């Protein structure tokens, strides 16, 4: 049986042995700038801090909406914070969630001199919850 056309040009890239590398940093490939009414939460984010800041922006009339962003394991935390904002507002706020897939780049340094630094591209789910005052 013959190989498919172009198969002779396809080379399988070797997956590096990640145990020979040290994690350096993770970069989220984002589009646009972060606005004052955008809140990016992590698993370690304290609900009280985000709630206080978001309520302040909404209550003083500076903004009619805030957006809460959560990536990966922080999705549940973002949903929880948005629900608390809406329930504490006694019906004066609504929320509108959207989901996306974010591109992440993980950078690694080698632990031995004969290897070069590597970067790995991967994807993770994200949620963006718009909490707003309905008109």
Tab-separated table of N, CA and C in Angstrom:
chain	number	residue	atom	x	y	z
A	1	UNK	N	0.843	-1.181	0.000
A	1	UNK	CA	0.000	0.000	0.000
A	1	UNK	C	0.888	1.244	0.000
A	2	UNK	N	0.528	2.218	-0.812
A	2	UNK	CA	1.315	3.437	-0.939
A	2	UNK	C	0.970	4.433	0.154
A	3	UNK	N	1.962	5.232	0.502
A	3	UNK	CA	1.739	6.293	1.491
A	3	UNK	C	0.937	7.417	0.839
A	4	UNK	N	0.135	8.143	1.606
A	4	UNK	CA	-0.631	9.255	1.054
A	4	UNK	C	0.300	10.302	0.451
A	5	UNK	N	-0.213	11.035	-0.521
A	5	UNK	CA	0.563	12.084	-1.173
A	5	UNK	C	0.990	13.110	-0.131
A	6	UNK	N	2.217	13.489	-0.149
A	6	UNK	CA	2.751	14.479	0.779
A	6	UNK	C	3.211	13.889	2.096
A	7	UNK	N	3.001	12.593	2.309
A	7	UNK	CA	3.373	11.965	3.583
A	7	UNK	C	4.875	11.971	3.800
A	8	UNK	N	5.638	11.977	2.706
A	8	UNK	CA	7.089	11.953	2.867
A	8	UNK	C	7.604	13.261	3.470
A	9	UNK	N	6.799	14.343	3.388
A	9	UNK	CA	7.214	15.633	3.925
A	9	UNK	C	6.770	15.816	5.370
A	10	UNK	N	5.826	15.024	5.807
A	10	UNK	CA	5.310	15.157	7.168
A	10	UNK	C	6.281	14.503	8.141
A	11	UNK	N	6.757	15.287	9.077
A	11	UNK	CA	7.660	14.778	10.096
A	11	UNK	C	6.959	14.896	11.443
A	12	UNK	N	7.043	13.849	12.207
A	12	UNK	CA	6.484	13.924	13.551
A	12	UNK	C	7.494	14.605	14.452
A	13	UNK	N	7.026	15.645	15.150
A	13	UNK	CA	7.883	16.348	16.079
A	13	UNK	C	7.963	15.565	17.371
A	14	UNK	N	9.166	15.449	17.910
A	14	UNK	CA	9.326	14.752	19.168
A	14	UNK	C	8.821	15.620	20.302
A	15	UNK	N	8.075	15.020	21.204
A	15	UNK	CA	7.627	15.725	22.386
A	15	UNK	C	8.769	15.743	23.385
A	16	UNK	N	9.159	16.941	23.867
A	16	UNK	CA	10.288	17.005	24.798
A	16	UNK	C	9.934	16.369	26.147
A	17	UNK	N	10.934	15.832	26.808
A	17	UNK	CA	10.758	15.263	28.143
A	17	UNK	C	10.671	16.428	29.128
A	18	UNK	N	9.463	16.749	29.555
A	18	UNK	CA	9.205	17.932	30.373
A	18	UNK	C	9.895	17.862	31.736
A	19	UNK	N	10.302	16.666	32.164
A	19	UNK	CA	11.003	16.528	33.445
A	19	UNK	C	12.402	17.127	33.400
A	20	UNK	N	12.888	17.419	32.203
A	20	UNK	CA	14.215	18.010	32.052
A	20	UNK	C	14.151	19.538	31.954
A	21	UNK	N	12.972	20.104	32.251
A	21	UNK	CA	12.757	21.541	32.138
A	21	UNK	C	12.126	22.098	33.412
A	22	UNK	N	12.319	23.390	33.609
A	22	UNK	CA	11.709	24.104	34.722
A	22	UNK	C	10.724	25.113	34.156
A	23	UNK	N	9.497	25.107	34.699
A	23	UNK	CA	8.474	26.049	34.257
A	23	UNK	C	8.909	27.467	34.605
A	24	UNK	N	8.787	28.392	33.631
A	24	UNK	CA	9.205	29.771	33.846
A	24	UNK	C	7.997	30.686	33.968
A	25	UNK	N	7.145	30.696	32.948
A	25	UNK	CA	5.976	31.580	32.993
A	25	UNK	C	4.895	31.102	32.042
A	26	UNK	N	3.687	31.564	32.320
A	26	UNK	CA	2.522	31.265	31.482
A	26	UNK	C	2.000	32.596	30.955
A	27	UNK	N	1.769	32.654	29.665
A	27	UNK	CA	1.243	33.858	29.041
A	27	UNK	C	-0.106	33.541	28.413
A	28	UNK	N	-1.093	34.379	28.727
A	28	UNK	CA	-2.404	34.257	28.090
A	28	UNK	C	-2.406	35.222	26.923
A	29	UNK	N	-2.679	34.718	25.745
A	29	UNK	CA	-2.724	35.559	24.561
A	29	UNK	C	-4.087	36.259	24.562
A	30	UNK	N	-4.075	37.543	24.914
A	30	UNK	CA	-5.328	38.318	25.020
A	30	UNK	C	-5.430	39.306	23.881
A	31	UNK	N	-6.667	39.657	23.617
A	31	UNK	CA	-6.921	40.691	22.618
A	31	UNK	C	-7.409	41.937	23.338
A	32	UNK	N	-6.828	43.072	23.018
A	32	UNK	CA	-7.289	44.327	23.593
A	32	UNK	C	-6.712	44.603	24.966
A	33	UNK	N	-7.072	45.778	25.476
A	33	UNK	CA	-6.589	46.216	26.772
A	33	UNK	C	-7.575	45.855	27.863
A	34	UNK	N	-7.092	45.812	29.083
A	34	UNK	CA	-7.939	45.542	30.232
A	34	UNK	C	-8.532	46.870	30.705
A	35	UNK	N	-9.859	46.939	30.749
A	35	UNK	CA	-10.554	48.150	31.172
A	35	UNK	C	-10.699	48.166	32.692
A	36	UNK	N	-11.008	49.320	33.227
A	36	UNK	CA	-11.172	49.472	34.672
A	36	UNK	C	-12.331	48.626	35.197
A	37	UNK	N	-13.304	48.333	34.347
A	37	UNK	CA	-14.472	47.552	34.781
A	37	UNK	C	-14.346	46.068	34.405
A	38	UNK	N	-13.131	45.612	34.072
A	38	UNK	CA	-12.842	44.194	33.831
A	38	UNK	C	-12.174	43.611	35.073
A	39	UNK	N	-12.673	42.469	35.511
A	39	UNK	CA	-12.096	41.782	36.665
A	39	UNK	C	-11.686	40.376	36.244
A	40	UNK	N	-10.392	40.092	36.327
A	40	UNK	CA	-9.870	38.760	36.014
A	40	UNK	C	-9.660	38.031	37.336
A	41	UNK	N	-10.390	36.945	37.535
A	41	UNK	CA	-10.301	36.221	38.798
A	41	UNK	C	-9.486	34.943	38.623
A	42	UNK	N	-8.859	34.535	39.720
A	42	UNK	CA	-8.132	33.267	39.760
A	42	UNK	C	-8.734	32.435	40.886
A	43	UNK	N	-8.221	31.239	41.042
A	43	UNK	CA	-8.724	30.394	42.131
A	43	UNK	C	-8.448	31.029	43.480
A	44	UNK	N	-7.411	31.850	43.572
A	44	UNK	CA	-7.021	32.476	44.838
A	44	UNK	C	-7.702	33.821	45.097
A	45	UNK	N	-8.442	34.331	44.129
A	45	UNK	CA	-9.111	35.615	44.284
A	45	UNK	C	-10.124	35.549	45.420
A	46	UNK	N	-10.119	36.582	46.246
A	46	UNK	CA	-11.096	36.652	47.335
A	46	UNK	C	-12.379	37.296	46.815
A	47	UNK	N	-13.493	36.596	46.973
A	47	UNK	CA	-14.784	37.090	46.493
A	47	UNK	C	-15.085	38.492	47.003
A	48	UNK	N	-14.818	38.728	48.278
A	48	UNK	CA	-15.168	39.993	48.918
A	48	UNK	C	-14.500	41.174	48.218
A	49	UNK	N	-13.257	41.006	47.827
A	49	UNK	CA	-12.500	42.088	47.190
A	49	UNK	C	-13.133	42.465	45.848
A	50	UNK	N	-13.418	41.468	45.009
A	50	UNK	CA	-14.014	41.738	43.694
A	50	UNK	C	-15.422	42.309	43.858
A	51	UNK	N	-16.204	41.749	44.760
A	51	UNK	CA	-17.566	42.248	44.992
A	51	UNK	C	-17.545	43.714	45.398
A	52	UNK	N	-16.671	44.066	46.321
A	52	UNK	CA	-16.582	45.443	46.808
A	52	UNK	C	-16.209	46.411	45.680
A	53	UNK	N	-15.191	46.045	44.898
A	53	UNK	CA	-14.744	46.924	43.805
A	53	UNK	C	-15.808	47.046	42.717
A	54	UNK	N	-16.435	45.928	42.350
A	54	UNK	CA	-17.459	45.947	41.298
A	54	UNK	C	-18.672	46.756	41.742
A	55	UNK	N	-19.115	46.548	42.984
A	55	UNK	CA	-20.262	47.317	43.501
A	55	UNK	C	-19.967	48.805	43.503
A	56	UNK	N	-18.747	49.168	43.884
A	56	UNK	CA	-18.359	50.577	43.918
A	56	UNK	C	-18.447	51.204	42.521
A	57	UNK	N	-17.943	50.493	41.508
A	57	UNK	CA	-18.000	51.017	40.138
A	57	UNK	C	-19.439	51.159	39.646
A	58	UNK	N	-20.280	50.187	39.995
A	58	UNK	CA	-21.672	50.215	39.545
A	58	UNK	C	-22.506	51.232	40.324
A	59	UNK	N	-22.256	51.333	41.617
A	59	UNK	CA	-23.060	52.221	42.473
A	59	UNK	C	-22.757	53.696	42.266
A	60	UNK	N	-21.499	54.040	41.993
A	60	UNK	CA	-21.172	55.465	41.833
A	60	UNK	C	-21.511	55.991	40.435
A	61	UNK	N	-22.057	55.148	39.582
A	61	UNK	CA	-22.500	55.583	38.257
A	61	UNK	C	-21.389	55.710	37.232
A	62	UNK	N	-20.180	55.376	37.623
A	62	UNK	CA	-19.047	55.462	36.700
A	62	UNK	C	-19.216	54.494	35.529
A	63	UNK	N	-19.761	53.295	35.833
A	63	UNK	CA	-20.002	52.288	34.806
A	63	UNK	C	-21.397	51.689	34.993
A	64	UNK	N	-22.016	51.304	33.890
A	64	UNK	CA	-23.316	50.638	33.972
A	64	UNK	C	-23.161	49.121	33.867
A	65	UNK	N	-21.913	48.672	33.695
A	65	UNK	CA	-21.646	47.236	33.623
A	65	UNK	C	-20.211	46.933	34.031
A	66	UNK	N	-20.001	45.706	34.501
A	66	UNK	CA	-18.662	45.182	34.776
A	66	UNK	C	-18.587	43.808	34.118
A	67	UNK	N	-17.393	43.376	33.810
A	67	UNK	CA	-17.212	42.059	33.216
A	67	UNK	C	-16.256	41.265	34.095
A	68	UNK	N	-16.688	40.070	34.451
A	68	UNK	CA	-15.885	39.182	35.286
A	68	UNK	C	-15.383	38.043	34.408
A	69	UNK	N	-14.071	37.863	34.379
A	69	UNK	CA	-13.440	36.858	33.529
A	69	UNK	C	-12.838	35.752	34.390
A	70	UNK	N	-13.050	34.511	33.986
A	70	UNK	CA	-12.445	33.375	34.668
A	70	UNK	C	-11.863	32.410	33.659
A	71	UNK	N	-10.680	31.896	33.933
A	71	UNK	CA	-9.983	30.990	33.026
A	71	UNK	C	-9.762	29.653	33.710
A	72	UNK	N	-10.114	28.569	33.033
A	72	UNK	CA	-9.846	27.221	33.538
A	72	UNK	C	-10.510	26.947	34.874
A	73	UNK	N	-9.681	26.626	35.875
A	73	UNK	CA	-10.194	26.279	37.200
A	73	UNK	C	-10.879	27.453	37.892
A	74	UNK	N	-10.706	28.668	37.400
A	74	UNK	CA	-11.321	29.851	38.007
A	74	UNK	C	-12.712	30.148	37.436
A	75	UNK	N	-13.196	29.323	36.526
A	75	UNK	CA	-14.527	29.554	35.937
A	75	UNK	C	-15.595	29.521	37.024
A	76	UNK	N	-15.526	28.523	37.898
A	76	UNK	CA	-16.516	28.415	38.977
A	76	UNK	C	-16.484	29.657	39.858
A	77	UNK	N	-15.301	30.154	40.195
A	77	UNK	CA	-15.149	31.345	41.036
A	77	UNK	C	-15.773	32.560	40.355
A	78	UNK	N	-15.566	32.718	39.051
A	78	UNK	CA	-16.140	33.844	38.311
A	78	UNK	C	-17.667	33.780	38.319
A	79	UNK	N	-18.219	32.591	38.118
A	79	UNK	CA	-19.676	32.417	38.135
A	79	UNK	C	-20.217	32.758	39.520
A	80	UNK	N	-19.558	32.283	40.544
A	80	UNK	CA	-19.993	32.534	41.912
A	80	UNK	C	-20.014	34.032	42.224
A	81	UNK	N	-18.968	34.748	41.840
A	81	UNK	CA	-18.894	36.188	42.093
A	81	UNK	C	-20.002	36.921	41.347
A	82	UNK	N	-20.240	36.565	40.088
A	82	UNK	CA	-21.297	37.212	39.302
A	82	UNK	C	-22.668	36.956	39.931
A	83	UNK	N	-22.909	35.717	40.372
A	83	UNK	CA	-24.187	35.399	41.006
A	83	UNK	C	-24.374	36.181	42.302
A	84	UNK	N	-23.311	36.333	43.074
A	84	UNK	CA	-23.401	37.117	44.310
A	84	UNK	C	-23.719	38.580	44.008
A	85	UNK	N	-23.087	39.139	42.985
A	85	UNK	CA	-23.373	40.528	42.595
A	85	UNK	C	-24.847	40.708	42.230
A	86	UNK	N	-25.364	39.784	41.416
A	86	UNK	CA	-26.750	39.881	40.954
A	86	UNK	C	-27.722	39.671	42.122
A	87	UNK	N	-27.467	38.682	42.955
A	87	UNK	CA	-28.396	38.421	44.059
A	87	UNK	C	-28.363	39.536	45.103
A	88	UNK	N	-27.205	40.131	45.349
A	88	UNK	CA	-27.101	41.248	46.296
A	88	UNK	C	-27.769	42.523	45.782
A	89	UNK	N	-27.986	42.602	44.475
A	89	UNK	CA	-28.560	43.821	43.884
A	89	UNK	C	-30.082	43.877	43.995
A	90	UNK	N	-30.688	42.811	44.473
A	90	UNK	CA	-32.156	42.738	44.632
A	90	UNK	C	-32.892	43.027	43.320
A	91	UNK	N	-32.359	42.501	42.239
A	91	UNK	CA	-33.021	42.619	40.939
A	91	UNK	C	-32.606	43.792	40.082
A	92	UNK	N	-31.707	44.636	40.568
A	92	UNK	CA	-31.305	45.800	39.767
A	92	UNK	C	-30.190	45.472	38.778
A	93	UNK	N	-29.607	44.277	38.882
A	93	UNK	CA	-28.560	43.857	37.946
A	93	UNK	C	-28.943	42.549	37.274
A	94	UNK	N	-28.476	42.393	36.055
A	94	UNK	CA	-28.645	41.148	35.287
A	94	UNK	C	-27.254	40.693	34.865
A	95	UNK	N	-27.170	39.424	34.419
A	95	UNK	CA	-25.881	38.959	33.916
A	95	UNK	C	-26.049	38.230	32.593
A	96	UNK	N	-25.000	38.285	31.794
A	96	UNK	CA	-24.990	37.650	30.488
A	96	UNK	C	-23.630	36.989	30.280
A	97	UNK	N	-23.579	35.654	30.389
A	97	UNK	CA	-22.295	34.972	30.238
A	97	UNK	C	-21.982	34.591	28.791
A	98	UNK	N	-20.717	34.583	28.460
A	98	UNK	CA	-20.245	34.021	27.186
A	98	UNK	C	-19.014	33.175	27.507
A	99	UNK	N	-18.736	32.216	26.648
A	99	UNK	CA	-17.564	31.371	26.834
A	99	UNK	C	-16.628	31.518	25.649
A	100	UNK	N	-15.390	31.144	25.871
A	100	UNK	CA	-14.402	31.191	24.796
A	100	UNK	C	-13.303	30.179	25.083
A	101	UNK	N	-12.450	30.008	24.109
A	101	UNK	CA	-11.248	29.199	24.280
A	101	UNK	C	-10.068	30.140	24.163
A	102	UNK	N	-9.249	30.186	25.206
A	102	UNK	CA	-8.101	31.093	25.247
A	102	UNK	C	-6.825	30.327	24.915
A	103	UNK	N	-5.921	30.992	24.238
A	103	UNK	CA	-4.629	30.420	23.894
A	103	UNK	C	-3.630	30.750	24.997
A	104	UNK	N	-2.924	29.734	25.464
A	104	UNK	CA	-1.911	29.913	26.502
A	104	UNK	C	-0.558	29.471	25.965
A	105	UNK	N	0.481	30.168	26.381
A	105	UNK	CA	1.842	29.790	26.021
A	105	UNK	C	2.616	29.572	27.313
A	106	UNK	N	3.105	28.360	27.508
A	106	UNK	CA	3.912	28.020	28.674
A	106	UNK	C	5.377	27.991	28.259
A	107	UNK	N	6.210	28.744	28.974
A	107	UNK	CA	7.647	28.805	28.688
A	107	UNK	C	8.408	27.989	29.720
A	108	UNK	N	9.395	27.218	29.237
A	108	UNK	CA	10.205	26.347	30.091
A	108	UNK	C	11.681	26.588	29.823
A	109	UNK	N	12.486	26.555	30.886
A	109	UNK	CA	13.942	26.617	30.778
A	109	UNK	C	14.497	25.214	30.996
A	110	UNK	N	15.552	24.856	30.277
A	110	UNK	CA	16.143	23.524	30.468
A	110	UNK	C	16.896	23.446	31.797
A	111	UNK	N	16.928	22.255	32.365
A	111	UNK	CA	17.671	22.017	33.604
A	111	UNK	C	19.115	21.597	33.334
A	112	UNK	N	19.409	21.266	32.062
A	112	UNK	CA	20.778	20.914	31.695
A	112	UNK	C	21.213	21.762	30.494
A	113	UNK	N	22.515	21.915	30.333
A	113	UNK	CA	23.069	22.838	29.338
A	113	UNK	C	22.888	22.405	27.886
A	114	UNK	N	22.680	21.129	27.627
A	114	UNK	CA	22.616	20.666	26.247
A	114	UNK	C	21.226	20.819	25.615
A	115	UNK	N	20.272	21.400	26.334
A	115	UNK	CA	18.925	21.605	25.799
A	115	UNK	C	18.637	23.092	25.641
A	116	UNK	N	17.679	23.400	24.769
A	116	UNK	CA	17.274	24.791	24.568
A	116	UNK	C	15.939	25.036	25.255
A	117	UNK	N	15.662	26.290	25.543
A	117	UNK	CA	14.382	26.663	26.143
A	117	UNK	C	13.253	26.300	25.171
A	118	UNK	N	12.104	25.943	25.717
A	118	UNK	CA	10.963	25.590	24.867
A	118	UNK	C	9.716	26.348	25.313
A	119	UNK	N	8.778	26.451	24.397
A	119	UNK	CA	7.461	27.018	24.671
A	119	UNK	C	6.432	26.027	24.180
A	120	UNK	N	5.372	25.861	24.965
A	120	UNK	CA	4.292	24.971	24.554
A	120	UNK	C	3.009	25.769	24.441
A	121	UNK	N	2.319	25.548	23.353
A	121	UNK	CA	1.043	26.199	23.092
A	121	UNK	C	-0.068	25.260	23.532
A	122	UNK	N	-1.044	25.797	24.278
A	122	UNK	CA	-2.188	24.986	24.665
A	122	UNK	C	-3.415	25.876	24.774
A	123	UNK	N	-4.545	25.267	24.990
A	123	UNK	CA	-5.814	25.988	25.016
A	123	UNK	C	-6.568	25.685	26.294
A	124	UNK	N	-7.344	26.670	26.772
A	124	UNK	CA	-8.113	26.488	27.990
A	124	UNK	C	-9.442	27.220	27.848
A	125	UNK	N	-10.466	26.684	28.480
A	125	UNK	CA	-11.789	27.306	28.451
A	125	UNK	C	-11.805	28.539	29.349
A	126	UNK	N	-12.636	29.501	28.969
A	126	UNK	CA	-12.784	30.724	29.756
A	126	UNK	C	-14.247	31.142	29.742
A	127	UNK	N	-14.623	31.920	30.761
A	127	UNK	CA	-15.959	32.493	30.809
A	127	UNK	C	-15.821	33.997	31.020
A	128	UNK	N	-16.714	34.750	30.403
A	128	UNK	CA	-16.745	36.202	30.505
A	128	UNK	C	-18.185	36.555	30.864
A	129	UNK	N	-18.392	37.076	32.063
A	129	UNK	CA	-19.742	37.343	32.522
A	129	UNK	C	-19.954	38.852	32.627
A	130	UNK	N	-20.848	39.339	31.813
A	130	UNK	CA	-21.202	40.754	31.818
A	130	UNK	C	-22.312	40.952	32.848
A	131	UNK	N	-22.052	41.730	33.881
A	131	UNK	CA	-23.052	42.071	34.894
A	131	UNK	C	-23.420	43.521	34.647
A	132	UNK	N	-24.699	43.778	34.416
A	132	UNK	CA	-25.107	45.096	33.945
A	132	UNK	C	-26.436	45.556	34.534
A	133	UNK	N	-26.662	46.881	34.456
A	133	UNK	CA	-27.931	47.459	34.847
A	133	UNK	C	-28.816	47.474	33.602
A	134	UNK	N	-29.929	46.747	33.616
A	134	UNK	CA	-30.790	46.744	32.423
A	134	UNK	C	-31.421	48.118	32.223
A	135	UNK	N	-31.602	48.504	30.977
A	135	UNK	CA	-32.169	49.824	30.686
A	135	UNK	C	-33.678	49.801	30.664
